PDB file of C-alpha atoms in Angstrom:
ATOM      1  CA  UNK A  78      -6.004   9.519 -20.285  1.00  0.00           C
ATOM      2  CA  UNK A  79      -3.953   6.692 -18.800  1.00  0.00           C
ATOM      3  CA  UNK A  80      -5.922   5.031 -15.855  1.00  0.00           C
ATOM      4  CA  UNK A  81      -5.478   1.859 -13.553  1.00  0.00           C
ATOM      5  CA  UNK A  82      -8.214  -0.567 -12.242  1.00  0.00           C
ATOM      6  CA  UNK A  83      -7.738  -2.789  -9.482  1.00  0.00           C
ATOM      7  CA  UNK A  84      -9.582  -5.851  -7.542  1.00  0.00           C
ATOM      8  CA  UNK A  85     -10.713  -3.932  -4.657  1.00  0.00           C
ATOM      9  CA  UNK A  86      -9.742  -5.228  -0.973  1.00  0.00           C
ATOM     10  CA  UNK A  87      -9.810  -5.960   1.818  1.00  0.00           C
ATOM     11  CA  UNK A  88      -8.410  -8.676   0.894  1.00  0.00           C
ATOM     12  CA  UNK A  89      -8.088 -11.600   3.810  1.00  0.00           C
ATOM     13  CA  UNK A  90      -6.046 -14.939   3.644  1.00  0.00           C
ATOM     14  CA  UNK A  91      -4.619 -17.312   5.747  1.00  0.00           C
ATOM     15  CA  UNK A  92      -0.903 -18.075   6.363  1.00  0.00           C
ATOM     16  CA  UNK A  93      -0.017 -20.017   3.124  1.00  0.00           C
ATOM     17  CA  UNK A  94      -3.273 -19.594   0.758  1.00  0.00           C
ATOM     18  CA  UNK A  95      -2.587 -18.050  -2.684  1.00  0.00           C
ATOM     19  CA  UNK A  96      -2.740 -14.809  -3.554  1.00  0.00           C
ATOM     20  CA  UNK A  97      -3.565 -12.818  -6.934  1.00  0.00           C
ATOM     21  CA  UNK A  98      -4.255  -9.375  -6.765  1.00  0.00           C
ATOM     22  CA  UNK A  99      -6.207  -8.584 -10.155  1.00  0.00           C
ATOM     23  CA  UNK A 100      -5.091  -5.125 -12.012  1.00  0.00           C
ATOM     24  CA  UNK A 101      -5.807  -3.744 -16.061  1.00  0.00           C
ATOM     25  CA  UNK A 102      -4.763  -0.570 -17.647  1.00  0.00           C
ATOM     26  CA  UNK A 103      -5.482   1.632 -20.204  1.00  0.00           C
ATOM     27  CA  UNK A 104      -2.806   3.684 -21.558  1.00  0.00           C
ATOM     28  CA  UNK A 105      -1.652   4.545 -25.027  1.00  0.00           C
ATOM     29  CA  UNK A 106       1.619   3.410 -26.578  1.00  0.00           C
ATOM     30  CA  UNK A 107       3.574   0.869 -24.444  1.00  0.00           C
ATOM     31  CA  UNK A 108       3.912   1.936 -20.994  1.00  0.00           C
ATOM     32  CA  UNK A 109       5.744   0.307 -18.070  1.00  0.00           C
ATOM     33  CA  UNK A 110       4.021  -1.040 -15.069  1.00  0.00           C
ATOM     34  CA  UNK A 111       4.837  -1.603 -11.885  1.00  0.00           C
ATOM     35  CA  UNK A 112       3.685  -3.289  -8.132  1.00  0.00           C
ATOM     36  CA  UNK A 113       4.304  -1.548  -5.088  1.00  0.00           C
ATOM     37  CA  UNK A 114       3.752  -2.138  -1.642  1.00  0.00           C
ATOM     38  CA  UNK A 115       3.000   0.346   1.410  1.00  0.00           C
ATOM     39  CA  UNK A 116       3.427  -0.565   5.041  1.00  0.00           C
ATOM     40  CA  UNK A 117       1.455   0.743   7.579  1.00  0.00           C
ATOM     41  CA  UNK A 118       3.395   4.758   8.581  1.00  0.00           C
ATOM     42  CA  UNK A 119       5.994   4.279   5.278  1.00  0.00           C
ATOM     43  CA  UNK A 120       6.227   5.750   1.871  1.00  0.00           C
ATOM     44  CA  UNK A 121       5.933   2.930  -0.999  1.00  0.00           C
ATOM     45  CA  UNK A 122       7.894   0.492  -2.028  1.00  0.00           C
ATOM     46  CA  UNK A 123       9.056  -0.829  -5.557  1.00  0.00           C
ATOM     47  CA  UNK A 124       7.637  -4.900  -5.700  1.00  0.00           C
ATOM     48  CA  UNK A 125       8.428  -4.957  -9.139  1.00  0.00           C
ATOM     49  CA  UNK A 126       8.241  -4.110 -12.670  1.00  0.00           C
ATOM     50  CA  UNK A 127       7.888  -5.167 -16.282  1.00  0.00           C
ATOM     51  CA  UNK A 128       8.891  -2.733 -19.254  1.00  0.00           C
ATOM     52  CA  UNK A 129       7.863  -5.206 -22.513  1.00  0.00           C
ATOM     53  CA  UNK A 130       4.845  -7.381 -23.377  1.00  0.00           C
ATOM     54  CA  UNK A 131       5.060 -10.826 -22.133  1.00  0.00           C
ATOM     55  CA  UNK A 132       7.597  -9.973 -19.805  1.00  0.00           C
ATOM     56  CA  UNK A 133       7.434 -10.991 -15.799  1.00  0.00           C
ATOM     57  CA  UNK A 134       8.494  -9.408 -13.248  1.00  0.00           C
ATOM     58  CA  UNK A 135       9.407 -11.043  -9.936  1.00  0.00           C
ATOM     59  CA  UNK A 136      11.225 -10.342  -6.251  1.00  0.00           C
ATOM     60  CA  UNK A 137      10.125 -12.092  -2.558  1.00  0.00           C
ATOM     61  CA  UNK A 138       7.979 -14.830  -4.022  1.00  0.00           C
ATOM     62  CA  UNK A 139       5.524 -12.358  -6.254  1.00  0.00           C
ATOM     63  CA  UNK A 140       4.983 -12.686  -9.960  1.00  0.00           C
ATOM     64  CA  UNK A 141       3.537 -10.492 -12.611  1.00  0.00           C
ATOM     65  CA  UNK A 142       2.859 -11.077 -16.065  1.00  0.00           C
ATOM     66  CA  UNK A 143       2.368  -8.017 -18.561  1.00  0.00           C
ATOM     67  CA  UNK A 144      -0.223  -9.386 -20.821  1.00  0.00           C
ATOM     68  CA  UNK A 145      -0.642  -6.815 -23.642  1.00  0.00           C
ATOM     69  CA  UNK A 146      -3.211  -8.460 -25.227  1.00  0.00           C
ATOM     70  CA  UNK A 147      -5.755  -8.321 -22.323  1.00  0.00           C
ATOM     71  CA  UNK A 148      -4.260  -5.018 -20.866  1.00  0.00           C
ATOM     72  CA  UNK A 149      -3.547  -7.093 -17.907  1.00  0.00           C
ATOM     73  CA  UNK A 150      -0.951  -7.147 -14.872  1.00  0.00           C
ATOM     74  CA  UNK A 151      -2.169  -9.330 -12.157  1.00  0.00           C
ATOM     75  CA  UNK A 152       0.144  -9.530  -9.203  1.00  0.00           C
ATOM     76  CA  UNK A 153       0.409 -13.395  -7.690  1.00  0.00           C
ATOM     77  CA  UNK A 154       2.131 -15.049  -4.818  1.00  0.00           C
ATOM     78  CA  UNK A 155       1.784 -18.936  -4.173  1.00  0.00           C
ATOM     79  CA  UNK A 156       2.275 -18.604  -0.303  1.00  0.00           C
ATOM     80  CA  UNK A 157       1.411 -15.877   1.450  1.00  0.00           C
ATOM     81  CA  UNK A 158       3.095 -14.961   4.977  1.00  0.00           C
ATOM     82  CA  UNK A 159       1.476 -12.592   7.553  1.00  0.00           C
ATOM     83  CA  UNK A 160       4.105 -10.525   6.897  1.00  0.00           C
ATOM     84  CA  UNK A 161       2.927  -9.510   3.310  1.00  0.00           C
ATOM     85  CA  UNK A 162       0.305  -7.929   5.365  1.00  0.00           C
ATOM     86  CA  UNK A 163      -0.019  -4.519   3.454  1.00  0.00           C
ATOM     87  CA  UNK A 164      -1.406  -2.262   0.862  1.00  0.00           C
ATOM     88  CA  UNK A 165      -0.774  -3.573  -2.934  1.00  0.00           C
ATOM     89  CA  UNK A 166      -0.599  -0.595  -5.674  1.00  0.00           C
ATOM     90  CA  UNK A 167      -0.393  -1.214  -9.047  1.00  0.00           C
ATOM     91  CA  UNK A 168       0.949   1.770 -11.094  1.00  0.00           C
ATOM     92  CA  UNK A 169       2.123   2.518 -14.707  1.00  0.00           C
ATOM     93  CA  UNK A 170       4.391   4.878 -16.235  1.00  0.00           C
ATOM     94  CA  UNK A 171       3.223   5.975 -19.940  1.00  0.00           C
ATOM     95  CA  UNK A 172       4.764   7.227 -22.906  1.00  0.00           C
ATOM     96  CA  UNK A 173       4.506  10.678 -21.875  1.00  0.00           C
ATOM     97  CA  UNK A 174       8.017  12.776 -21.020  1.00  0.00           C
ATOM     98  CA  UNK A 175       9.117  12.008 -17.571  1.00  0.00           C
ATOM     99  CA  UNK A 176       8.530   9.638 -14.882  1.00  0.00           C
ATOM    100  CA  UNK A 177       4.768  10.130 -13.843  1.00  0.00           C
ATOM    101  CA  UNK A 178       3.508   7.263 -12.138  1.00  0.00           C
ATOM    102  CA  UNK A 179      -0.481   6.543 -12.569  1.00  0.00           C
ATOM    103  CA  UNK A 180      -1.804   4.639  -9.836  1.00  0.00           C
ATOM    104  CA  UNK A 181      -4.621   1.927  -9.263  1.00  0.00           C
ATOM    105  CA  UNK A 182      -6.627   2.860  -6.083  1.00  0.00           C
ATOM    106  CA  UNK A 183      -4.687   0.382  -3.780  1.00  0.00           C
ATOM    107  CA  UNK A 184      -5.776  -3.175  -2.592  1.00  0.00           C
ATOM    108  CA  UNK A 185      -5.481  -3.893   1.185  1.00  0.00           C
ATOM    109  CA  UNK A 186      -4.050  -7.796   2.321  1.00  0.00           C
ATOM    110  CA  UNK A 187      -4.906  -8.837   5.500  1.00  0.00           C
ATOM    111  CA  UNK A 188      -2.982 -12.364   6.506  1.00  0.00           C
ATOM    112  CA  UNK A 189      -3.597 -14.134   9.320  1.00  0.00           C
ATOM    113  CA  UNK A 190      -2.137 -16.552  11.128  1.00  0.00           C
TER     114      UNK A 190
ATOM    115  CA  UNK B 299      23.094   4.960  -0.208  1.00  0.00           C
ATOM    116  CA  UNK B 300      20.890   7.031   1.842  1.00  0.00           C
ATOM    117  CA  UNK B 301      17.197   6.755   0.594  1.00  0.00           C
ATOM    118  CA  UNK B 302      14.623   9.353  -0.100  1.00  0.00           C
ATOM    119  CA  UNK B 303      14.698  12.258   2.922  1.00  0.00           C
ATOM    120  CA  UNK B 304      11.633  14.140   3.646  1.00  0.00           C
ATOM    121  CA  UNK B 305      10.960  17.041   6.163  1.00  0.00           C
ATOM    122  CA  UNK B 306       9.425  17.117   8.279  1.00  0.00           C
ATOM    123  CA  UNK B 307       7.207  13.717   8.909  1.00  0.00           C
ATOM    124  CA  UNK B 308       3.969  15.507  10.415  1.00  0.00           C
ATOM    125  CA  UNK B 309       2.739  18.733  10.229  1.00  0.00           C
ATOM    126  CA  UNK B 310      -0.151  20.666  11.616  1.00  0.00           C
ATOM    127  CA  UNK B 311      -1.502  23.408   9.866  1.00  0.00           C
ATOM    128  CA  UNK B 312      -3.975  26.493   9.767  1.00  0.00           C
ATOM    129  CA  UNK B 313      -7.009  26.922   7.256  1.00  0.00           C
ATOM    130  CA  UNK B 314      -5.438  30.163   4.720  1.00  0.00           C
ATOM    131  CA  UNK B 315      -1.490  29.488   6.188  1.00  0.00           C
ATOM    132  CA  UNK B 316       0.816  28.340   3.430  1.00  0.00           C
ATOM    133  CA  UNK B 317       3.215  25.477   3.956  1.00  0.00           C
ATOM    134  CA  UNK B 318       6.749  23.769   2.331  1.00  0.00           C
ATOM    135  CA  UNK B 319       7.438  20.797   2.564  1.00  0.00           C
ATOM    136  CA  UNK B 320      11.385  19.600   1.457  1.00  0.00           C
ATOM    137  CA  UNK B 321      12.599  16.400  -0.297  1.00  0.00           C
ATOM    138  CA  UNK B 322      16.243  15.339  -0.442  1.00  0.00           C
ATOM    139  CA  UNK B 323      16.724  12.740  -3.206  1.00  0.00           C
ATOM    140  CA  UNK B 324      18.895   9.604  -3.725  1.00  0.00           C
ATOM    141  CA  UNK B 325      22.447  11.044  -4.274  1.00  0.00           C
ATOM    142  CA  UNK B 326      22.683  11.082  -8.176  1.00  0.00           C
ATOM    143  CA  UNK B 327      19.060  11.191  -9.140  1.00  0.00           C
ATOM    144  CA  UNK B 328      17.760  14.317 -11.082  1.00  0.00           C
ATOM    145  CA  UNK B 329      14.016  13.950 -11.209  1.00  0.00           C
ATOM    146  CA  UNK B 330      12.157  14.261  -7.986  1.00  0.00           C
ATOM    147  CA  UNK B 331       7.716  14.216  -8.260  1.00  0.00           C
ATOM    148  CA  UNK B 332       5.530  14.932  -5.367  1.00  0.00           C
ATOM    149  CA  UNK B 333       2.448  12.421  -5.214  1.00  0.00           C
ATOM    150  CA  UNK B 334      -0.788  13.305  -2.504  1.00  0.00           C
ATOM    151  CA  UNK B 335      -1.865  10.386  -1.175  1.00  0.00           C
ATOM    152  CA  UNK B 336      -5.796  10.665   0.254  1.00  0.00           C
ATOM    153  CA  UNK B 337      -8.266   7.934   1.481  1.00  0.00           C
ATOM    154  CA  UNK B 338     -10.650   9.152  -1.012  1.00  0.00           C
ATOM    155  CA  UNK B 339      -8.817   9.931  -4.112  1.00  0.00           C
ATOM    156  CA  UNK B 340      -5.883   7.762  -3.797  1.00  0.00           C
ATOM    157  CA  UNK B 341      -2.172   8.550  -4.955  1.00  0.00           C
ATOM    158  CA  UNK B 342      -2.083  11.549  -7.445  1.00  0.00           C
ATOM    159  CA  UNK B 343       0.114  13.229  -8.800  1.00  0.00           C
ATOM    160  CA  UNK B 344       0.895  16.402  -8.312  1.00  0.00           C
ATOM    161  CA  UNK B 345       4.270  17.612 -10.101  1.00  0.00           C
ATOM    162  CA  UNK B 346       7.885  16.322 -11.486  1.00  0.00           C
ATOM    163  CA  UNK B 347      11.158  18.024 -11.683  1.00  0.00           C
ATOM    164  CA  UNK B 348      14.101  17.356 -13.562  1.00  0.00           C
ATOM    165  CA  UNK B 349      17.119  19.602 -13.751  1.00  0.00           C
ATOM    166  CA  UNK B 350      15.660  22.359 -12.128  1.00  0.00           C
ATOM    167  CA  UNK B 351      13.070  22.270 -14.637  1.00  0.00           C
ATOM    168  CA  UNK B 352       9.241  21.002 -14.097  1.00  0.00           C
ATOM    169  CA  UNK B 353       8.736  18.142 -16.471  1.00  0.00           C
ATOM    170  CA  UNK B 354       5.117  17.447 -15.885  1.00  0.00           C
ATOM    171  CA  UNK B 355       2.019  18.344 -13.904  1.00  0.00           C
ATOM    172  CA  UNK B 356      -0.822  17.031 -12.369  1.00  0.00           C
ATOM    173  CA  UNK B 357      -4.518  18.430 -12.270  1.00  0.00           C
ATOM    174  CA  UNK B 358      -4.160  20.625  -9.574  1.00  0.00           C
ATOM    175  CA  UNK B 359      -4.554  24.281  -8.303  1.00  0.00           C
ATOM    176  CA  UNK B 360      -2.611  26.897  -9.035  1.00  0.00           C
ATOM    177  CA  UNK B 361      -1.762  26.965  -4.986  1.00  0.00           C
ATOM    178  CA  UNK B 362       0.408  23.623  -5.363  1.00  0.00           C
ATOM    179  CA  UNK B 363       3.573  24.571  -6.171  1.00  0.00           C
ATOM    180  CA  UNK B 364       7.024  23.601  -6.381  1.00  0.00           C
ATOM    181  CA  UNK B 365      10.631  24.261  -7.272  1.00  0.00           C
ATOM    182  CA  UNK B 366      13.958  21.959  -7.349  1.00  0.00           C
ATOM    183  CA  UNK B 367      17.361  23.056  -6.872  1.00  0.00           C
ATOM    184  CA  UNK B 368      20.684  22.857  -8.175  1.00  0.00           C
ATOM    185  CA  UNK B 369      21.503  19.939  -6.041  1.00  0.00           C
ATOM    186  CA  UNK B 370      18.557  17.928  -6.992  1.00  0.00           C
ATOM    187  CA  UNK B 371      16.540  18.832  -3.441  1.00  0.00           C
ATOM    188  CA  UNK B 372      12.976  19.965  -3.849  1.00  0.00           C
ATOM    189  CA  UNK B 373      10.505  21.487  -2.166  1.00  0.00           C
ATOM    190  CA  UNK B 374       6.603  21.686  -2.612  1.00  0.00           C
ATOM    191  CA  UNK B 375       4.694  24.786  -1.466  1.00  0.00           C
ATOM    192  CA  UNK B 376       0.804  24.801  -0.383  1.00  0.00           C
ATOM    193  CA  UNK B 377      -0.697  28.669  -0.231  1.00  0.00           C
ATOM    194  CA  UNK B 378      -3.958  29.312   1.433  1.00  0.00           C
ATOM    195  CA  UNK B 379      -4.434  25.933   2.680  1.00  0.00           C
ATOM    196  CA  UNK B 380      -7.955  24.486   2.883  1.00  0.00           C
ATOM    197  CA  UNK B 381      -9.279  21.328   4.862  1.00  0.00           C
ATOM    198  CA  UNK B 382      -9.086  18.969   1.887  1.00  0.00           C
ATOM    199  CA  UNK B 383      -5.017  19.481   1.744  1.00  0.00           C
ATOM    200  CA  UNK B 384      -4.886  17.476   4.789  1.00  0.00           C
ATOM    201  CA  UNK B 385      -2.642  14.102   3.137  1.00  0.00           C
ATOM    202  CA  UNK B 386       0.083  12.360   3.041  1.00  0.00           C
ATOM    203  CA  UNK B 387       2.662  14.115   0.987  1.00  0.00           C
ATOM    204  CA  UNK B 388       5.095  11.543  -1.066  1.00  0.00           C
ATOM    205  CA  UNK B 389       8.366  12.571  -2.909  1.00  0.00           C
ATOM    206  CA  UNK B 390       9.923   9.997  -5.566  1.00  0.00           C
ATOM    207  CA  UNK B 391      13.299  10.395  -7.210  1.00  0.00           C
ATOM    208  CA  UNK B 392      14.524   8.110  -9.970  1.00  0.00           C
ATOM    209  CA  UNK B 393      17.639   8.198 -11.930  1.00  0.00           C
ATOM    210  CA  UNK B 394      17.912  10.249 -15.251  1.00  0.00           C
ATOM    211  CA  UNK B 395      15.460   8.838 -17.511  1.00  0.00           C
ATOM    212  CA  UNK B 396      11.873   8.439 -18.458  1.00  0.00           C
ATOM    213  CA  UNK B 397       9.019   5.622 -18.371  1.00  0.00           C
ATOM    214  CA  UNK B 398      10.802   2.824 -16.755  1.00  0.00           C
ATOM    215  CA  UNK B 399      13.030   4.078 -14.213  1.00  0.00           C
ATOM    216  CA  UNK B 400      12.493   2.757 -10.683  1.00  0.00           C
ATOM    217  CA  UNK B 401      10.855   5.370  -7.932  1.00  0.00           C
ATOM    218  CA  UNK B 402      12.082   5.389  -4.828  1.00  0.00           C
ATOM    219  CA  UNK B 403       9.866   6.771  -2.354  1.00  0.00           C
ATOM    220  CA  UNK B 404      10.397   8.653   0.723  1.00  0.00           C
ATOM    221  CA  UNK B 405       8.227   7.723   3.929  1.00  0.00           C
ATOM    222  CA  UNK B 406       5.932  11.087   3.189  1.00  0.00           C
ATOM    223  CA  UNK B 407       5.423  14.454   4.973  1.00  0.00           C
ATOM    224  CA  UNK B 408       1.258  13.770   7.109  1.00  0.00           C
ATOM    225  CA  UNK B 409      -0.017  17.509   6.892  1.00  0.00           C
ATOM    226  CA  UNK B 410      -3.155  17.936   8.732  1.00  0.00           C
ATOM    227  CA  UNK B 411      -5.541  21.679   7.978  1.00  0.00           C
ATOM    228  CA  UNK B 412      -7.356  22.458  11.108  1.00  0.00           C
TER     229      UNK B 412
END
């Protein structure tokens, strides 16, 4: 079945350093992958997304590429902020009816100052 | 817009009681899922609803269920709870569609089994 494999965490930075967040899939057909980010006591939220090969997604400073031909969709950031402190999921959404979101085990980012 | 509403936030709970939990969606969107989110296992899935219909389920017991109604709000039902139910308990609703429609995610229902 579809599956997600992430870089596993903690991961800890400084204020500033750059950040990449390593995640592959396996799915069949073309699916659509996403980034989303949990604060600590909240529900998830959307980061971003890509829908096509090649295409990048981006919001607040973060950047993923979906790189078909390594299965690949490695979330990046070239300054980090203490305030990205938080748990990093990468998820994708397959070619099977509906919306069912597969999810990567989570990455914790620690920042500090 | 108001976001994803789920009731209530934390819950404490009885080994063999049942439990529901309720999820109001974004006004407009017709498919609502219910995700269990565990240290150990992660974020799983557990069911979708679209139209008042279940679109697709997870890999899990018969005693997780759930039903949507005509207004889009859902609710998930746990029967003779056991220790290992103890999560946090995510709704997502997305507009009509499939595969690459946004989730929006409520802040989750924290059920504890004692």
């Amino acid at each position: 079945g579809d599956s997600v494999t992430q870089m596993e965490g903690p991961v800890t930075l400084s204020e500033e350093a750059f950040l990449t967040i390593n995640c592959t899939y396996t799915a069949t057909g073309y699916p659509s992958l996403f980034w989303y980010v949990q604060y600590p006591g909240e529900g998830l939220q959307l980061l971003l997304k890509a829908t096509k090969a090649d295409d990048k997604g981006s919001n607040k400073g973060f950047e993923a590429t979906y790189r078909k031909e390594t299965t690949s969709f490695h979330l990046e950031k070239g300054s980090v902020q203490v305030s990205d402190s938080a748990v990093y999921f990468c998820a994708l959404s397959g070619w099977t009816y509906g919306n069912k979101l597969v999810f990567g085990a989570g990455t914790i980012l620690r920042v500090k100052s | 817009k108001a976001g994803v509403t789920q009731t209530p936030r934390y819950l404490i709970k009885t080994r063999g009681q049942q439990v529901t939990l309720s999820c109001s969606p974004i006004s407009g969107h017709r498919s609502v899922s219910w995700y269990q989110q565990t240290p150990g296992q992660g974020l799983q899935f557990l069911f979708e609803y679209f139209s008042e219909t279940q679109r697709n389920k997870g890999n899990f017991p018969g005693r997780f269920s759930g039903r949507q109604f005509s207004n889009s709000r859902s609710e998930m039902n746990v029967s003779t709870l056991e220790l290992g139910d103890s999560a946090l308990y995510l709704c997502a609703s997305s507009p009509e569609g499939a595969g690459n429609a946004e989730a929006f995610f409520g802040q989750g229902t924290r059920l504890t089994v004692v």
